[in-house]
Amino acid sequence: MDGEGQTKKFMFVNRKVPYGTVYALESLEVVLISAAFDQDVSLAFVDDGVYQLKNGQSTDGIGMKNFSPTYKALGDYDINKLYVEKESLEERGLSLDDLMELTYEDEDDDWAEKTSIILVSREELAEVMDQQDVLISS
Amino acid sequence: MAMLHIVNKSVFERGTLDSCLKSSLSGSSILFIEDAVVSAVNNTAVSDKIKAELSSKNFYVLTPDLNARGFTDADLIEGIKGVDYAGFVDLVADNSNVQSWL
């Protein structure tokens, strides 16, 4: 049995466009809950999941809450590994410039502000996924 | 009078747009709503597929759904028109029938 206080590597994998289904919002809610359990948490944005980080989201016209600013708070919860798959961006005509600026303050480097977004290839992401203890998909 | 086809899923995730493009007649209209709006953005891996049909069919995007996902009408493939909810109603009224591709 697992000992108490053991830290596991959790990765939340996001593959859906936001707003059309509830997957993106639900995943984000669980990520925020997981922050309370002192685990090693990372997020992956793959396929249509890259749209969740698109800048300039404006939901005034559809009567839904724009939850994209919440991603900017993740750094304050020590969630600062947001893997974005390069091929998924390219297939959609997007680059890092089209995504929100997501940062955290590195306590090991005099609280320097650093980007939370890690651009990885499909192959590199497969390696990172392979190192996880738990993968949660949405 | 022609048919209005309504697509609501991303072209990258489902095959409904492909089916719709194959099954719709020349002169029909195709409206992207909800998650399907990303299918109409320019310079993607699928935009050529839609461009090839622009001369024979009318393409529309529900702009409020497009804006929610961080895009504006300026990001659309040239020739695709953005419509608001009133425009959506007009499309339904102006076509003889509606087919939804769920």
mmCIF file of C-alpha atoms in Angstrom:
data_model
loop_
_atom_site.group_PDB
_atom_site.id
_atom_site.type_symbol
_atom_site.label_atom_id
_atom_site.label_comp_id
_atom_site.label_asym_id
_atom_site.label_seq_id
_atom_site.Cartn_x
_atom_site.Cartn_y
_atom_site.Cartn_z
ATOM 1 C CA MET A 1 0.000 0.000 0.000
ATOM 2 C CA ASP A 2 1.112 3.544 -0.620
ATOM 3 C CA GLY A 3 2.626 5.287 2.366
ATOM 4 C CA GLU A 4 1.158 8.470 3.762
ATOM 5 C CA GLY A 5 2.486 11.739 2.407
ATOM 6 C CA GLN A 6 3.704 10.144 -0.784
ATOM 7 C CA THR A 7 3.833 12.506 -3.735
ATOM 8 C CA LYS A 8 2.664 11.242 -7.084
ATOM 9 C CA LYS A 9 2.961 12.712 -10.534
ATOM 10 C CA PHE A 10 -0.472 13.666 -11.868
ATOM 11 C CA MET A 11 -1.026 14.857 -15.411
ATOM 12 C CA PHE A 12 -4.327 16.304 -16.599
ATOM 13 C CA VAL A 13 -4.684 15.863 -20.355
ATOM 14 C CA ASN A 14 -6.984 18.300 -22.180
ATOM 15 C CA ARG A 15 -8.150 17.562 -25.717
ATOM 16 C CA LYS A 16 -11.381 19.535 -26.193
ATOM 17 C CA VAL A 17 -12.447 22.959 -27.432
ATOM 18 C CA PRO A 18 -13.813 25.008 -24.484
ATOM 19 C CA TYR A 19 -17.503 25.989 -24.041
ATOM 20 C CA GLY A 20 -19.112 23.517 -26.483
ATOM 21 C CA THR A 21 -18.811 20.779 -23.881
ATOM 22 C CA VAL A 22 -18.119 20.964 -20.149
ATOM 23 C CA TYR A 23 -14.881 18.926 -20.266
ATOM 24 C CA ALA A 24 -12.442 21.868 -20.199
ATOM 25 C CA LEU A 25 -14.106 23.600 -17.258
ATOM 26 C CA GLU A 26 -14.557 20.364 -15.285
ATOM 27 C CA SER A 27 -10.912 19.450 -15.766
ATOM 28 C CA LEU A 28 -9.809 22.886 -14.580
ATOM 29 C CA GLU A 29 -11.979 22.509 -11.458
ATOM 30 C CA VAL A 30 -10.338 19.173 -10.629
ATOM 31 C CA VAL A 31 -6.877 20.661 -11.232
ATOM 32 C CA LEU A 32 -7.616 23.399 -8.689
ATOM 33 C CA ILE A 33 -8.827 20.801 -6.171
ATOM 34 C CA SER A 34 -5.688 18.734 -6.740
ATOM 35 C CA ALA A 35 -3.570 21.749 -5.795
ATOM 36 C CA ALA A 36 -4.790 21.304 -2.212
ATOM 37 C CA PHE A 37 -3.255 17.812 -1.983
ATOM 38 C CA ASP A 38 0.381 18.772 -2.447
ATOM 39 C CA GLN A 39 1.002 16.546 -5.464
ATOM 40 C CA ASP A 40 3.264 16.981 -8.482
ATOM 41 C CA VAL A 41 0.676 18.285 -10.958
ATOM 42 C CA SER A 42 1.126 19.083 -14.628
ATOM 43 C CA LEU A 43 -1.289 19.804 -17.478
ATOM 44 C CA ALA A 44 -1.127 18.844 -21.131
ATOM 45 C CA PHE A 45 -2.949 20.658 -23.926
ATOM 46 C CA VAL A 46 -3.240 18.467 -26.991
ATOM 47 C CA ASP A 47 -5.425 18.359 -30.125
ATOM 48 C CA ASP A 48 -8.352 20.778 -29.671
ATOM 49 C CA GLY A 49 -7.255 21.267 -26.047
ATOM 50 C CA VAL A 50 -4.825 23.972 -27.220
ATOM 51 C CA TYR A 51 -7.865 26.215 -27.818
ATOM 52 C CA GLN A 52 -8.409 26.316 -24.050
ATOM 53 C CA LEU A 53 -5.335 28.561 -23.772
ATOM 54 C CA LYS A 54 -6.209 30.824 -26.736
ATOM 55 C CA ASN A 55 -5.885 34.505 -25.856
ATOM 56 C CA GLY A 56 -8.713 36.988 -26.354
ATOM 57 C CA GLN A 57 -11.607 34.743 -25.320
ATOM 58 C CA SER A 58 -14.798 36.808 -24.978
ATOM 59 C CA THR A 59 -17.961 35.020 -23.885
ATOM 60 C CA ASP A 60 -20.251 38.081 -23.609
ATOM 61 C CA GLY A 61 -22.230 36.911 -26.632
ATOM 62 C CA ILE A 62 -22.950 33.364 -25.462
ATOM 63 C CA GLY A 63 -23.990 33.998 -21.869
ATOM 64 C CA MET A 64 -21.359 31.696 -20.370
ATOM 65 C CA LYS A 65 -18.607 32.453 -17.889
ATOM 66 C CA ASN A 66 -15.212 33.067 -19.470
ATOM 67 C CA PHE A 67 -13.078 30.768 -17.330
ATOM 68 C CA SER A 68 -9.840 31.307 -19.270
ATOM 69 C CA PRO A 69 -8.432 33.850 -16.705
ATOM 70 C CA THR A 70 -8.431 31.001 -14.176
ATOM 71 C CA TYR A 71 -5.485 29.396 -15.989
ATOM 72 C CA LYS A 72 -3.475 32.473 -15.029
ATOM 73 C CA ALA A 73 -4.015 31.675 -11.346
ATOM 74 C CA LEU A 74 -2.498 28.182 -11.589
ATOM 75 C CA GLY A 75 1.018 29.531 -11.030
ATOM 76 C CA ASP A 76 -0.034 30.751 -7.589
ATOM 77 C CA TYR A 77 -1.007 27.176 -6.723
ATOM 78 C CA ASP A 78 2.426 25.797 -7.692
ATOM 79 C CA ILE A 79 1.004 24.370 -10.903
ATOM 80 C CA ASN A 80 3.553 25.610 -13.404
ATOM 81 C CA LYS A 81 4.080 22.827 -15.918
ATOM 82 C CA LEU A 82 1.642 23.389 -18.767
ATOM 83 C CA TYR A 83 2.739 21.235 -21.701
ATOM 84 C CA VAL A 84 1.462 22.410 -25.097
ATOM 85 C CA GLU A 85 1.895 20.120 -28.083
ATOM 86 C CA LYS A 86 3.592 21.829 -30.999
ATOM 87 C CA GLU A 87 1.968 19.745 -33.747
ATOM 88 C CA SER A 88 -1.512 20.487 -32.376
ATOM 89 C CA LEU A 89 -0.829 24.222 -32.508
ATOM 90 C CA GLU A 90 0.559 24.028 -36.040
ATOM 91 C CA GLU A 91 -2.374 22.001 -37.409
ATOM 92 C CA ARG A 92 -4.641 24.770 -36.150
ATOM 93 C CA GLY A 93 -2.584 27.625 -37.583
ATOM 94 C CA LEU A 94 -1.610 28.768 -34.088
ATOM 95 C CA SER A 95 1.669 29.669 -32.386
ATOM 96 C CA LEU A 96 2.653 30.505 -28.805
ATOM 97 C CA ASP A 97 1.845 34.167 -29.605
ATOM 98 C CA ASP A 98 -1.833 33.171 -29.888
ATOM 99 C CA LEU A 99 -1.918 31.789 -26.346
ATOM 100 C CA MET A 100 -2.419 33.611 -23.054
ATOM 101 C CA GLU A 101 0.686 34.585 -21.121
ATOM 102 C CA LEU A 102 0.826 32.144 -18.235
ATOM 103 C CA THR A 103 3.552 32.628 -15.665
ATOM 104 C CA TYR A 104 4.657 31.663 -12.156
ATOM 105 C CA GLU A 105 7.156 33.075 -9.661
ATOM 106 C CA ASP A 106 10.100 30.731 -9.115
ATOM 107 C CA GLU A 107 10.816 30.591 -5.373
ATOM 108 C CA ASP A 108 14.176 28.911 -6.068
ATOM 109 C CA ASP A 109 15.273 31.795 -8.292
ATOM 110 C CA ASP A 110 14.481 34.918 -6.218
ATOM 111 C CA TRP A 111 10.812 34.775 -7.284
ATOM 112 C CA ALA A 112 11.693 35.513 -10.884
ATOM 113 C CA GLU A 113 8.645 35.457 -13.161
ATOM 114 C CA LYS A 114 8.846 32.596 -15.631
ATOM 115 C CA THR A 115 6.543 31.122 -18.232
ATOM 116 C CA SER A 116 4.492 28.087 -17.248
ATOM 117 C CA ILE A 117 4.058 26.997 -20.858
ATOM 118 C CA ILE A 118 6.340 24.241 -22.084
ATOM 119 C CA LEU A 119 6.199 23.714 -25.837
ATOM 120 C CA VAL A 120 6.825 20.054 -26.653
ATOM 121 C CA SER A 121 6.684 17.831 -29.696
ATOM 122 C CA ARG A 122 4.238 14.925 -29.864
ATOM 123 C CA GLU A 123 7.141 12.565 -29.225
ATOM 124 C CA GLU A 124 8.449 14.548 -26.245
ATOM 125 C CA LEU A 125 4.979 14.690 -24.718
ATOM 126 C CA ALA A 126 4.643 10.920 -25.037
ATOM 127 C CA GLU A 127 7.855 10.624 -22.985
ATOM 128 C CA VAL A 128 6.550 13.013 -20.310
ATOM 129 C CA MET A 129 3.274 11.077 -20.155
ATOM 130 C CA ASP A 130 5.240 7.878 -19.730
ATOM 131 C CA GLN A 131 6.815 9.291 -16.546
ATOM 132 C CA GLN A 132 3.469 9.998 -14.847
ATOM 133 C CA ASP A 133 1.883 7.974 -12.062
ATOM 134 C CA VAL A 134 -1.642 9.077 -12.927
ATOM 135 C CA LEU A 135 -3.112 10.447 -16.170
ATOM 136 C CA ILE A 136 -6.531 12.091 -16.065
ATOM 137 C CA SER A 137 -8.061 12.744 -19.472
ATOM 138 C CA SER A 138 -10.786 15.092 -20.547
ATOM 139 C CA MET B 1 -34.892 26.947 -51.965
ATOM 140 C CA ALA B 2 -31.822 25.302 -50.532
ATOM 141 C CA MET B 3 -30.869 23.516 -47.370
ATOM 142 C CA LEU B 4 -29.093 24.936 -44.331
ATOM 143 C CA HIS B 5 -26.587 22.544 -42.764
ATOM 144 C CA ILE B 6 -25.612 23.226 -39.159
ATOM 145 C CA VAL B 7 -22.325 21.769 -37.878
ATOM 146 C CA ASN B 8 -21.471 22.011 -34.175
ATOM 147 C CA LYS B 9 -18.356 19.850 -33.656
ATOM 148 C CA SER B 10 -14.713 20.671 -34.358
ATOM 149 C CA VAL B 11 -13.454 19.368 -37.695
ATOM 150 C CA PHE B 12 -10.326 18.185 -35.875
ATOM 151 C CA GLU B 13 -12.337 15.949 -33.559
ATOM 152 C CA ARG B 14 -15.261 14.586 -35.586
ATOM 153 C CA GLY B 15 -15.949 13.622 -39.166
ATOM 154 C CA THR B 16 -19.253 15.484 -39.389
ATOM 155 C CA LEU B 17 -17.924 18.352 -41.504
ATOM 156 C CA ASP B 18 -16.456 15.898 -44.028
ATOM 157 C CA SER B 19 -19.780 14.062 -44.212
ATOM 158 C CA CYS B 20 -21.632 17.342 -44.562
ATOM 159 C CA LEU B 21 -19.356 18.592 -47.347
ATOM 160 C CA LYS B 22 -19.823 15.326 -49.238
ATOM 161 C CA SER B 23 -23.592 15.184 -48.756
ATOM 162 C CA SER B 24 -24.581 18.798 -49.323
ATOM 163 C CA LEU B 25 -25.669 20.082 -52.729
ATOM 164 C CA SER B 26 -24.249 23.087 -54.542
ATOM 165 C CA GLY B 27 -26.050 26.218 -53.465
ATOM 166 C CA SER B 28 -26.642 25.011 -49.943
ATOM 167 C CA SER B 29 -25.504 26.883 -46.842
ATOM 168 C CA ILE B 30 -23.283 25.573 -44.056
ATOM 169 C CA LEU B 31 -23.294 27.255 -40.642
ATOM 170 C CA PHE B 32 -20.650 26.558 -38.006
ATOM 171 C CA ILE B 33 -21.784 26.942 -34.405
ATOM 172 C CA GLU B 34 -20.426 25.986 -30.953
ATOM 173 C CA ASP B 35 -17.108 24.064 -31.130
ATOM 174 C CA ALA B 36 -17.324 23.892 -34.938
ATOM 175 C CA VAL B 37 -16.355 27.562 -35.262
ATOM 176 C CA VAL B 38 -12.658 26.635 -35.050
ATOM 177 C CA SER B 39 -13.103 24.749 -38.340
ATOM 178 C CA ALA B 40 -13.597 28.067 -40.178
ATOM 179 C CA VAL B 41 -10.393 29.749 -38.987
ATOM 180 C CA ASN B 42 -7.861 30.447 -41.738
ATOM 181 C CA ASN B 43 -4.442 28.806 -42.165
ATOM 182 C CA THR B 44 -5.274 25.520 -40.462
ATOM 183 C CA ALA B 45 -4.561 22.015 -41.717
ATOM 184 C CA VAL B 46 -8.138 21.795 -43.035
ATOM 185 C CA SER B 47 -8.785 25.279 -44.417
ATOM 186 C CA ASP B 48 -7.994 24.208 -48.007
ATOM 187 C CA LYS B 49 -10.761 21.621 -47.822
ATOM 188 C CA ILE B 50 -13.296 24.362 -47.070
ATOM 189 C CA LYS B 51 -11.781 26.830 -49.549
ATOM 190 C CA ALA B 52 -12.355 24.253 -52.314
ATOM 191 C CA GLU B 53 -16.116 24.428 -51.631
ATOM 192 C CA LEU B 54 -16.463 28.194 -51.227
ATOM 193 C CA SER B 55 -17.471 28.775 -54.840
ATOM 194 C CA SER B 56 -20.377 26.333 -54.735
ATOM 195 C CA LYS B 57 -21.691 26.694 -51.163
ATOM 196 C CA ASN B 58 -22.286 29.492 -48.667
ATOM 197 C CA PHE B 59 -20.388 29.295 -45.385
ATOM 198 C CA TYR B 60 -21.307 31.096 -42.161
ATOM 199 C CA VAL B 61 -20.005 31.217 -38.593
ATOM 200 C CA LEU B 62 -21.922 32.194 -35.469
ATOM 201 C CA THR B 63 -19.718 35.090 -34.335
ATOM 202 C CA PRO B 64 -20.564 34.967 -30.579
ATOM 203 C CA ASP B 65 -19.324 31.343 -30.493
ATOM 204 C CA LEU B 66 -16.218 32.375 -32.447
ATOM 205 C CA ASN B 67 -15.452 35.235 -30.035
ATOM 206 C CA ALA B 68 -15.823 32.918 -27.018
ATOM 207 C CA ARG B 69 -12.935 30.871 -28.381
ATOM 208 C CA GLY B 70 -10.649 33.854 -28.813
ATOM 209 C CA PHE B 71 -11.147 34.503 -32.543
ATOM 210 C CA THR B 72 -12.800 37.311 -34.501
ATOM 211 C CA ASP B 73 -14.338 37.462 -37.981
ATOM 212 C CA ALA B 74 -10.932 38.687 -39.236
ATOM 213 C CA ASP B 75 -9.489 35.232 -38.432
ATOM 214 C CA LEU B 76 -11.940 33.438 -40.735
ATOM 215 C CA ILE B 77 -11.161 31.957 -44.127
ATOM 216 C CA GLU B 78 -11.867 34.673 -46.674
ATOM 217 C CA GLY B 79 -15.392 34.293 -48.004
ATOM 218 C CA ILE B 80 -16.886 32.890 -44.789
ATOM 219 C CA LYS B 81 -19.370 35.295 -43.223
ATOM 220 C CA GLY B 82 -19.898 35.885 -39.520
ATOM 221 C CA VAL B 83 -23.526 36.075 -38.361
ATOM 222 C CA ASP B 84 -25.130 37.031 -35.046
ATOM 223 C CA TYR B 85 -28.136 35.259 -33.523
ATOM 224 C CA ALA B 86 -30.538 37.311 -35.659
ATOM 225 C CA GLY B 87 -28.554 36.242 -38.722
ATOM 226 C CA PHE B 88 -28.859 32.623 -37.567
ATOM 227 C CA VAL B 89 -32.653 33.043 -37.479
ATOM 228 C CA ASP B 90 -32.614 34.624 -40.940
ATOM 229 C CA LEU B 91 -30.662 31.649 -42.321
ATOM 230 C CA VAL B 92 -33.208 29.213 -40.885
ATOM 231 C CA ALA B 93 -36.079 31.300 -42.289
ATOM 232 C CA ASP B 94 -34.514 31.812 -45.711
ATOM 233 C CA ASN B 95 -33.748 28.136 -46.357
ATOM 234 C CA SER B 96 -36.355 25.513 -47.175
ATOM 235 C CA ASN B 97 -34.995 22.982 -44.690
ATOM 236 C CA VAL B 98 -32.382 22.521 -41.976
ATOM 237 C CA GLN B 99 -30.115 19.559 -41.315
ATOM 238 C CA SER B 100 -28.073 19.354 -38.116
ATOM 239 C CA TRP B 101 -24.818 17.376 -38.122
ATOM 240 C CA LEU B 102 -24.511 16.321 -34.475
#
